[in-house]
Coordinates of N, CA and C in Angstrom, one line a residue:
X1 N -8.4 8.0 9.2 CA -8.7 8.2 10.6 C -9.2 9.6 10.8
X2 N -10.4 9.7 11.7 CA -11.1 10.7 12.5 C -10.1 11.4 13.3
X3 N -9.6 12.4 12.8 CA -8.5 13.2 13.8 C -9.1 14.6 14.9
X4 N -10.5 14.7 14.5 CA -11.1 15.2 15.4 C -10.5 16.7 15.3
X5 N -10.1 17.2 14.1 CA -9.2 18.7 14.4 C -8.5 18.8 15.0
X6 N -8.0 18.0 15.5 CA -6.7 18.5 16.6 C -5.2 18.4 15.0
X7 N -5.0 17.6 14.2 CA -4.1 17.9 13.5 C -4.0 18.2 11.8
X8 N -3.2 18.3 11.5 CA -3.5 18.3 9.5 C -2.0 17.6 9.1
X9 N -1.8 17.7 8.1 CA -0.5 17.1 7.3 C -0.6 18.0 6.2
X10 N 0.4 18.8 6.2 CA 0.7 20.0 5.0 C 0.4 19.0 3.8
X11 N -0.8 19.9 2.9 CA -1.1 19.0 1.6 C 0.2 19.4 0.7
X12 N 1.5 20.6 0.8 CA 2.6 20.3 0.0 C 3.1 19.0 0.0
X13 N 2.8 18.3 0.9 CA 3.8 16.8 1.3 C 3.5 15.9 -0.1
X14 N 2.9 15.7 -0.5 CA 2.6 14.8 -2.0 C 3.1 15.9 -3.1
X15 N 3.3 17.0 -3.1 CA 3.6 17.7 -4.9 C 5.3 17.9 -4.9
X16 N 5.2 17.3 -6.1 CA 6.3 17.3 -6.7 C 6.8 18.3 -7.5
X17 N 8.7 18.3 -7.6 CA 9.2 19.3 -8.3 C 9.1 19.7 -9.6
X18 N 8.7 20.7 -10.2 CA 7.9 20.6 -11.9 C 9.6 21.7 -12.4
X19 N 9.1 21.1 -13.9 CA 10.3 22.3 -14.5 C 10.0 22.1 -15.7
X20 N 9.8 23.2 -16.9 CA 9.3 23.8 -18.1 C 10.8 24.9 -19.0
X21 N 11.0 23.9 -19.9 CA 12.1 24.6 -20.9 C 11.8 25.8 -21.5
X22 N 12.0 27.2 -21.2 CA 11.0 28.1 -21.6 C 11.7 28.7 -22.9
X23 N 13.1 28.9 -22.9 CA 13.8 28.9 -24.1 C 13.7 28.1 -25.5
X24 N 14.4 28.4 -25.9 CA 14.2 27.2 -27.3 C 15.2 25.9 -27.5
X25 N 15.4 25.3 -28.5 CA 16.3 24.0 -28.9 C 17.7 24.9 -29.0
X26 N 17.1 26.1 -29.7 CA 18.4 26.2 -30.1 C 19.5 26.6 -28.9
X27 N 18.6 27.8 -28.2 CA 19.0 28.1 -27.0 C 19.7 27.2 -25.7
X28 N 19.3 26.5 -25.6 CA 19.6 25.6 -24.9 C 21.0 24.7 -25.3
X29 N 20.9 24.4 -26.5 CA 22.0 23.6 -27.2 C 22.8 24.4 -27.0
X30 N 22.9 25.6 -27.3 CA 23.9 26.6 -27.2 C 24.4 26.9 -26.2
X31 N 24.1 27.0 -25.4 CA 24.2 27.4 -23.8 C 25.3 25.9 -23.4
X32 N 24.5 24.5 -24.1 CA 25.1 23.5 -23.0 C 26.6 23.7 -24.0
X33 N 26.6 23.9 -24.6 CA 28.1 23.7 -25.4 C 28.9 24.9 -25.3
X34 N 28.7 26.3 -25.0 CA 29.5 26.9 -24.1 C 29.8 26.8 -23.1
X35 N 29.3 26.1 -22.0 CA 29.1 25.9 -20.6 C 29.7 24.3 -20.3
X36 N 31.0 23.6 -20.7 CA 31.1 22.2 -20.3 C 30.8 21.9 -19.1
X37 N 31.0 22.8 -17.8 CA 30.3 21.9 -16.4 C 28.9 21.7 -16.7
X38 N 28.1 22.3 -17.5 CA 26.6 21.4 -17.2 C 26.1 21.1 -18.5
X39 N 27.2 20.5 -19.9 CA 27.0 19.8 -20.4 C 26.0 18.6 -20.4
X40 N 26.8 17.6 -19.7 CA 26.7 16.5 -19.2 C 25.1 16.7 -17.8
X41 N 24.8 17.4 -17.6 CA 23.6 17.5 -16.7 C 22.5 18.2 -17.6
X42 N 22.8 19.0 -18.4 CA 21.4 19.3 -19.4 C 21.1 18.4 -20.3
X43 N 22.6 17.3 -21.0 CA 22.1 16.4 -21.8 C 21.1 15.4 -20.8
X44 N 21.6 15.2 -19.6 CA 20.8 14.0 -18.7 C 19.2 14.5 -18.9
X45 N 19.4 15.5 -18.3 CA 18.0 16.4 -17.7 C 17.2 16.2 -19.5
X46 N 17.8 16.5 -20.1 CA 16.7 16.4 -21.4 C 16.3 15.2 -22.4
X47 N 17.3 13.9 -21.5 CA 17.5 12.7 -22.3 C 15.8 12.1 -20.8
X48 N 16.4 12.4 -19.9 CA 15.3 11.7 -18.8 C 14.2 12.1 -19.0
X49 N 13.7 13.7 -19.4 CA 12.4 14.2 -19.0 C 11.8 14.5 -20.6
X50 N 11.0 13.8 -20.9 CA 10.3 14.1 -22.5 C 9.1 15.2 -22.4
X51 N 9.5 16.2 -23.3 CA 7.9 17.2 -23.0 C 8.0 18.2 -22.4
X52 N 9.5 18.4 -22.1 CA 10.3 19.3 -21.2 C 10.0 20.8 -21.8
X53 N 10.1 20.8 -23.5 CA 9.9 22.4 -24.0 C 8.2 22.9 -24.3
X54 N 7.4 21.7 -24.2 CA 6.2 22.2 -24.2 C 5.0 22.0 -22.8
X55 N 5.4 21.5 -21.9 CA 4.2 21.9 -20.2 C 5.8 21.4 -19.4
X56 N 4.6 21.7 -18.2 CA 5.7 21.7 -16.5 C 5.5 20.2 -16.7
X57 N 6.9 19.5 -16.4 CA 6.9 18.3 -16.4 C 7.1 18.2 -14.9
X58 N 7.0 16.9 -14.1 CA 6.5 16.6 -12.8 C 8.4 16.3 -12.6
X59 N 9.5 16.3 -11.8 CA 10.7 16.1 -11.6 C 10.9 15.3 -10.4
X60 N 12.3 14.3 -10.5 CA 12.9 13.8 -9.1 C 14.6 14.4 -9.2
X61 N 14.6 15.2 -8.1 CA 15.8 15.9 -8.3 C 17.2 14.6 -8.0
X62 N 16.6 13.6 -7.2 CA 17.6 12.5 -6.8 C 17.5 11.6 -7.8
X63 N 16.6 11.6 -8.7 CA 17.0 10.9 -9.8 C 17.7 11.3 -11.2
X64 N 17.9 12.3 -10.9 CA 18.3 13.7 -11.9 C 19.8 13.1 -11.2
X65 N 20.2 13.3 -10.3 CA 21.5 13.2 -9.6 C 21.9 11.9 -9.4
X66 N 21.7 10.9 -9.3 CA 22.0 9.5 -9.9 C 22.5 9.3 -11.3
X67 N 21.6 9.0 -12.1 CA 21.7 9.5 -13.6 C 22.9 10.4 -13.5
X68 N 23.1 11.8 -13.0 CA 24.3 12.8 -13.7 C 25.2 12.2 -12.8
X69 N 25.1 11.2 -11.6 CA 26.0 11.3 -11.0 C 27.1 12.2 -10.1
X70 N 25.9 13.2 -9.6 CA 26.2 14.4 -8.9 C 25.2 14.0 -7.7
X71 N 25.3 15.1 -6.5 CA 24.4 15.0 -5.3 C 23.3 15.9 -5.7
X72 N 22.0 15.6 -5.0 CA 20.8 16.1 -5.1 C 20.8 17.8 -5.0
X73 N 22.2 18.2 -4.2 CA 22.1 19.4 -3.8 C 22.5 20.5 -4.9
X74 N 23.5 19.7 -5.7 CA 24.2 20.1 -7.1 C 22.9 20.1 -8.4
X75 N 22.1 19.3 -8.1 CA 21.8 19.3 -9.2 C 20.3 20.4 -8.9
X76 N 20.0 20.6 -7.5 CA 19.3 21.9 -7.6 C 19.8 23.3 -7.7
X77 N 21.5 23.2 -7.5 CA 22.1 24.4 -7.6 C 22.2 24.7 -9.4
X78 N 22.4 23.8 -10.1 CA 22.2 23.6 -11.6 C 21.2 24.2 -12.1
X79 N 19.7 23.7 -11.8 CA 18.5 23.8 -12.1 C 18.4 25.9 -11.7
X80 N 18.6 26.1 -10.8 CA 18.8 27.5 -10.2 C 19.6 27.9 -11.0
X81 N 20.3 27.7 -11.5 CA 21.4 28.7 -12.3 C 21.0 29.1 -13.8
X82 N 20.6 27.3 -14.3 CA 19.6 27.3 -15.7 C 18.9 28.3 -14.9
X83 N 17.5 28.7 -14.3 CA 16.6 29.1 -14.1 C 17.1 31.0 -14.3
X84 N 18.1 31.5 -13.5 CA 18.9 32.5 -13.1 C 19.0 33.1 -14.9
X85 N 19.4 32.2 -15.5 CA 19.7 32.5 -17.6 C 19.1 32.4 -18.3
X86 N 17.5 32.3 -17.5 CA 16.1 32.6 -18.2 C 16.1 31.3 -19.3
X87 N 16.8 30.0 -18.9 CA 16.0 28.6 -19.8 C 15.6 28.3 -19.4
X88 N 14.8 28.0 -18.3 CA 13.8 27.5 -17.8 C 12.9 27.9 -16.8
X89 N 12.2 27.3 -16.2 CA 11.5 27.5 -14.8 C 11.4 26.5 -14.1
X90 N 11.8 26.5 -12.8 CA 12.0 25.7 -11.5 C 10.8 26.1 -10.3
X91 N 10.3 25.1 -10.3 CA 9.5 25.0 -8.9 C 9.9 24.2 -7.8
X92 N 10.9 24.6 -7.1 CA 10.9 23.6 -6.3 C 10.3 23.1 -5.3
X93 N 10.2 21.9 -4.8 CA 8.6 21.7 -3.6 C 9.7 21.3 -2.2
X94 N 8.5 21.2 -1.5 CA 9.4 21.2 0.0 C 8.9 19.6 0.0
X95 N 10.3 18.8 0.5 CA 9.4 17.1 0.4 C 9.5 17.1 1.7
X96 N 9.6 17.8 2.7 CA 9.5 17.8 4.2 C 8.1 17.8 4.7
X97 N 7.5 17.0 5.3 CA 6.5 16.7 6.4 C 6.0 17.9 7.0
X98 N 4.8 18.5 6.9 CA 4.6 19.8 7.8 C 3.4 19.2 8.7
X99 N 3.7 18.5 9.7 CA 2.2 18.3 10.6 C 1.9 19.4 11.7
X100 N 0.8 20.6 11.2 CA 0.2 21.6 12.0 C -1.1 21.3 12.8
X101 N -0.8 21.5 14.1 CA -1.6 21.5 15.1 C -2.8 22.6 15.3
X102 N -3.8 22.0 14.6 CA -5.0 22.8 14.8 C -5.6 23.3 15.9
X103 N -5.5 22.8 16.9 CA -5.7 23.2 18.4 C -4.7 23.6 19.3
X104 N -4.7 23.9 20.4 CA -3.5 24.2 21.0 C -2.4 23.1 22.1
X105 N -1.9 22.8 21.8 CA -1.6 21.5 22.7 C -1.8 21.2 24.0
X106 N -2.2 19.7 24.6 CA -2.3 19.9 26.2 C -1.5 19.7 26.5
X107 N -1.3 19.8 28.0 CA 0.0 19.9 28.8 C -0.5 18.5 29.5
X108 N 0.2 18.2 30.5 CA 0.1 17.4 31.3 C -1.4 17.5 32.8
X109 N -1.4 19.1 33.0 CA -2.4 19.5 33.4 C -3.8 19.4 33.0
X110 N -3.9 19.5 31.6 CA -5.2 20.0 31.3 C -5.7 18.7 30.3
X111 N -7.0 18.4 30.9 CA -7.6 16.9 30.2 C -8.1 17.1 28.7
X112 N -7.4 16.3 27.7 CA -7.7 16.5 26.4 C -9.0 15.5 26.1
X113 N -10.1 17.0 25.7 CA -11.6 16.6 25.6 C -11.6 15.2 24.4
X114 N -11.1 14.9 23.5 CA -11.3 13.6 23.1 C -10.3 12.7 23.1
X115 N -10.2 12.7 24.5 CA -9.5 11.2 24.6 C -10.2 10.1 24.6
X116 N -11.8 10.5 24.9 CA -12.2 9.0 25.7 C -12.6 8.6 23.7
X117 N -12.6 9.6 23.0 CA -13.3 8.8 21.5 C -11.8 8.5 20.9
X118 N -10.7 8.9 21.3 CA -9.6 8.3 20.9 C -9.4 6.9 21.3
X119 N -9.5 6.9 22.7 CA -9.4 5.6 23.0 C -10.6 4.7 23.0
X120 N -11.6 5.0 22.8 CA -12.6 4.4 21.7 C -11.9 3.7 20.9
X121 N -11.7 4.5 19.7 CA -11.2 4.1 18.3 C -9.9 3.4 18.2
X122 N -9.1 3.5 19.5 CA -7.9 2.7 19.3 C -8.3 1.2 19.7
X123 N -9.5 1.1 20.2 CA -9.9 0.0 21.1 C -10.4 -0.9 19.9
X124 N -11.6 -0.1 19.1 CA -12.6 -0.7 18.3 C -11.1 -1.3 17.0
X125 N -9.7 -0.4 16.7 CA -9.1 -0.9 15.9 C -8.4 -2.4 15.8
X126 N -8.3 -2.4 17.8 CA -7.7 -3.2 17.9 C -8.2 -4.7 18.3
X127 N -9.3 -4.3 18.4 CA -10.7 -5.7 18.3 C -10.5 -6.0 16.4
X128 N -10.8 -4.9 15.7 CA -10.8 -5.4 14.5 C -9.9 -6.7 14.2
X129 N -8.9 -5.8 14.6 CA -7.3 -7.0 14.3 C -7.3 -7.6 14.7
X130 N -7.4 -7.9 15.9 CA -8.0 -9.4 16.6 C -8.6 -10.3 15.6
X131 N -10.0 -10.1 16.0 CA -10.9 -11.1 15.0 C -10.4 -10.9 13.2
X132 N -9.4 -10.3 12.8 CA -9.6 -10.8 11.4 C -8.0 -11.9 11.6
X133 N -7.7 -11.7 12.7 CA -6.3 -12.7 13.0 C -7.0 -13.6 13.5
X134 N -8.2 -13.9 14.1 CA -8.7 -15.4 14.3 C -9.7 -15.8 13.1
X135 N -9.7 -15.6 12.3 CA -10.5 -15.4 11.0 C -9.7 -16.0 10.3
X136 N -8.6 -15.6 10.2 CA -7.9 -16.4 9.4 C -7.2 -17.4 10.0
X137 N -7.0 -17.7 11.2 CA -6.0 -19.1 11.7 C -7.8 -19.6 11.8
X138 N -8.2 -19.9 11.9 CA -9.6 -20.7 12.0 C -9.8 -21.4 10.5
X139 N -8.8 -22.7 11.0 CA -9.0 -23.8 9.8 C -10.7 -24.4 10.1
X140 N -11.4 -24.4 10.9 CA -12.0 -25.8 11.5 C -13.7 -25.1 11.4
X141 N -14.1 -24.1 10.7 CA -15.4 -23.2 10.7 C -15.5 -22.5 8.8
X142 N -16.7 -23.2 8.8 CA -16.8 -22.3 7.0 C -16.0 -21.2 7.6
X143 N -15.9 -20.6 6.2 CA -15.2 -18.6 6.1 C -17.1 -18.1 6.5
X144 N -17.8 -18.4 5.3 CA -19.0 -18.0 5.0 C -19.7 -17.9 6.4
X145 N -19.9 -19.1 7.6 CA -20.4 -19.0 8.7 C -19.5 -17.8 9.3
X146 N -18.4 -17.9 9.3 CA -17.7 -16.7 10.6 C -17.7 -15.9 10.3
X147 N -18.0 -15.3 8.7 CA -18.0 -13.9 8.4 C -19.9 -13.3 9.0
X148 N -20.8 -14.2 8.5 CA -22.1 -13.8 9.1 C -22.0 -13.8 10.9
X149 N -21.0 -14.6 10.9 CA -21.3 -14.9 12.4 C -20.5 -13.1 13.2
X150 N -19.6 -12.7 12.6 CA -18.7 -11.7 12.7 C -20.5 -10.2 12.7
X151 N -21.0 -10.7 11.6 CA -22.1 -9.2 11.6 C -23.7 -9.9 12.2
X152 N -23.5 -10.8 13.5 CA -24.8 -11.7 14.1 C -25.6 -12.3 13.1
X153 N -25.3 -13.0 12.2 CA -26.3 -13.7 11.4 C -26.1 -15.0 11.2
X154 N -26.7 -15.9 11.6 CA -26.8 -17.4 11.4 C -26.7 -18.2 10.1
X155 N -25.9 -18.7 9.7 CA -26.1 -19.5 8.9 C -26.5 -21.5 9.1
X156 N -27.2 -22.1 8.6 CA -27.1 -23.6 9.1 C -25.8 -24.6 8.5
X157 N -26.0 -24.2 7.1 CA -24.9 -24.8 6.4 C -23.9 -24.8 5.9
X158 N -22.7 -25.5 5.5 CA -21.5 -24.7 5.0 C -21.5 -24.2 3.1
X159 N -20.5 -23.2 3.0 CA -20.7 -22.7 1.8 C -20.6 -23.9 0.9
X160 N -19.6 -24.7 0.9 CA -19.3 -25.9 -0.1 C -18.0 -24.9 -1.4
X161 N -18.0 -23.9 -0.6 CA -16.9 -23.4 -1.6 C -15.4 -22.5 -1.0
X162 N -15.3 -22.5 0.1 CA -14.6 -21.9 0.7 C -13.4 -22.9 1.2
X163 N -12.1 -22.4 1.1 CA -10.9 -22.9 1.3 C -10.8 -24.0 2.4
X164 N -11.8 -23.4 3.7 CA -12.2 -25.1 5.0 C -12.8 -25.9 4.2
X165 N -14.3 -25.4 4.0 CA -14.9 -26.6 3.1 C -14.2 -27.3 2.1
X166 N -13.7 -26.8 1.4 CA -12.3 -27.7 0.1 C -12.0 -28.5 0.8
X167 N -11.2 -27.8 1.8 CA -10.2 -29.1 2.7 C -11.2 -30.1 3.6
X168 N -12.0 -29.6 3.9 CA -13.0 -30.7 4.6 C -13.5 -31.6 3.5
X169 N -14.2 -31.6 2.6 CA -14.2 -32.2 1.4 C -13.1 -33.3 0.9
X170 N -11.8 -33.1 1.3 CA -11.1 -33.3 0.6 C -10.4 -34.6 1.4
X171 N -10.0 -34.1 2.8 CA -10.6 -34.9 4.2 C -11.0 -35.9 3.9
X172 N -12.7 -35.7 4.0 CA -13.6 -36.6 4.0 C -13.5 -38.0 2.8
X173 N -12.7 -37.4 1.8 CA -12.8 -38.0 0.2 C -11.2 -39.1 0.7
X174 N -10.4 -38.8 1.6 CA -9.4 -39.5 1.8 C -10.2 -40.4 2.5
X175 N -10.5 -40.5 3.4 CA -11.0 -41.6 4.8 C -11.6 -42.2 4.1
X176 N -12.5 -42.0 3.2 CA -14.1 -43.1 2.4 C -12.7 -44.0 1.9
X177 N -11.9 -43.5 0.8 CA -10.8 -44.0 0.0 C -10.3 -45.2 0.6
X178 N -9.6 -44.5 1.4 CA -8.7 -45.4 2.9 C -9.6 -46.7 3.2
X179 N -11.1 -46.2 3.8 CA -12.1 -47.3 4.5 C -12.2 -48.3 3.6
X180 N -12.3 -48.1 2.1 CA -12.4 -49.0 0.9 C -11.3 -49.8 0.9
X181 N -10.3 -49.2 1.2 CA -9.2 -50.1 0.7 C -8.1 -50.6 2.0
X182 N -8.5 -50.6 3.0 CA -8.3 -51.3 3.9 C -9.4 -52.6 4.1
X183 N -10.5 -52.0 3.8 CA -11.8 -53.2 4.3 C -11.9 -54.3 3.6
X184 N -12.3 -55.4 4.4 CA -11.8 -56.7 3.2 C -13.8 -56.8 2.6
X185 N -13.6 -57.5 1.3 CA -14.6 -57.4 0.8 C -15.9 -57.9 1.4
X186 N -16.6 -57.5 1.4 CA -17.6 -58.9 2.2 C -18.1 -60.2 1.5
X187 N -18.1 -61.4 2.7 CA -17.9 -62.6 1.8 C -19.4 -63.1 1.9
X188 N -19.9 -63.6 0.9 CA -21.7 -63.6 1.2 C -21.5 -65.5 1.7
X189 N -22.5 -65.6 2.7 CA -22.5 -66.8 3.1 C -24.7 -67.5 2.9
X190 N -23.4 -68.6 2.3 CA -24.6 -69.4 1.6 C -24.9 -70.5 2.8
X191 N -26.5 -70.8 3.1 CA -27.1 -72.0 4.5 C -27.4 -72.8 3.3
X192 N -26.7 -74.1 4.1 CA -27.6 -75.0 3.2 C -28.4 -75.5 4.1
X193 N -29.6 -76.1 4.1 CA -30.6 -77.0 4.2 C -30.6 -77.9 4.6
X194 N -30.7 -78.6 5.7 CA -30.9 -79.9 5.4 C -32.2 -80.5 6.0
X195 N -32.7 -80.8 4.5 CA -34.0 -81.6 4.8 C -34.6 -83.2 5.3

């Protein structure tokens, strides 16, 4: 949609939380086995994430916390502490919505210069939906005619391939059927003559 500058959507809203093992195997192993509280959360963290000791791997901190069976907030307090003992690095992202107003807002006073192309566009969306909602309940018209007919172009004939025409066809192939086999046969009548 044409937002006309008046808003944006903070492009943080799509990136995700990254995290890179910067220490080594050994280090790490060592660390989780002096440390029994985050045993059990560095084995998770390194059984879930493959690739962890060589690039920033992409992270779900709620999936981290399912898996260890801890809350989302624990398992960022974890990741910060690793981070704090120099084995890793944490980026965390903000998954919060930032919608910033490019312009300044109107008040009730003051007439906001594109309303009339807003309500344009709400207009033109809401014709769309219309006609593709009678587009589809319209058993009784080729597709092929209503779609030309939808951008002013005439067609004379039907496609012969479109889901009405099937069923018209199909129609049509019952009643011939039917008329055959209700109709009595015709009896030919013979004149005779008399000379």
């Amino acid at each position: 949609m044409v937002n006309y500058g008046i808003i944006e959507l903070n492009s943080s809203f799509n990136k995700k939380s990254t995290l890179k093992v910067t220490a080594s195997h050994y280090s790490i192993l060592n660390f989780s086995n002096n440390n029994n509280s985050l045993k059990n959360f560095i084995n998770v963290l390194l059984r879930t994430y493959g690739g962890l000791f060589e690039d920033e791997i992409k992270i779900n901190e709620f999936f981290i916390a399912k898996k260890a069976g801890i809350t989302s907030n624990k398992v960022i307090q974890n990741l910060e502490l690793l981070e704090q003992q120099q084995l890793l690095v944490y980026n965390q992202s903000n998954e919060n919505a930032a919608l910033n107003f490019l312009m300044p807002r109107e008040d009730d006073k003051t007439i906001n210069r594109y309303s009339k192309e807003i309500k344009q566009f709400l207009f033109l969306k809401e014709e769309k939906a219309k006609n593709f909602i009678a587009f589809i309940k319209n058993n009784k018209v080729c597709r092929s005619k209503q779609l030309l007919a939808y951008f002013d172009e005439i067609k004379q004939e039907n496609c012969g391939i479109c889901d009405v025409c099937l069923a018209n066809k199909k129609a049509n192939q019952k009643l011939i059927r039917r008329y055959y086999r209700t109709s009595k046969p015709k009896q030919t009548i013979v004149f005779k003559r008399n000379y």
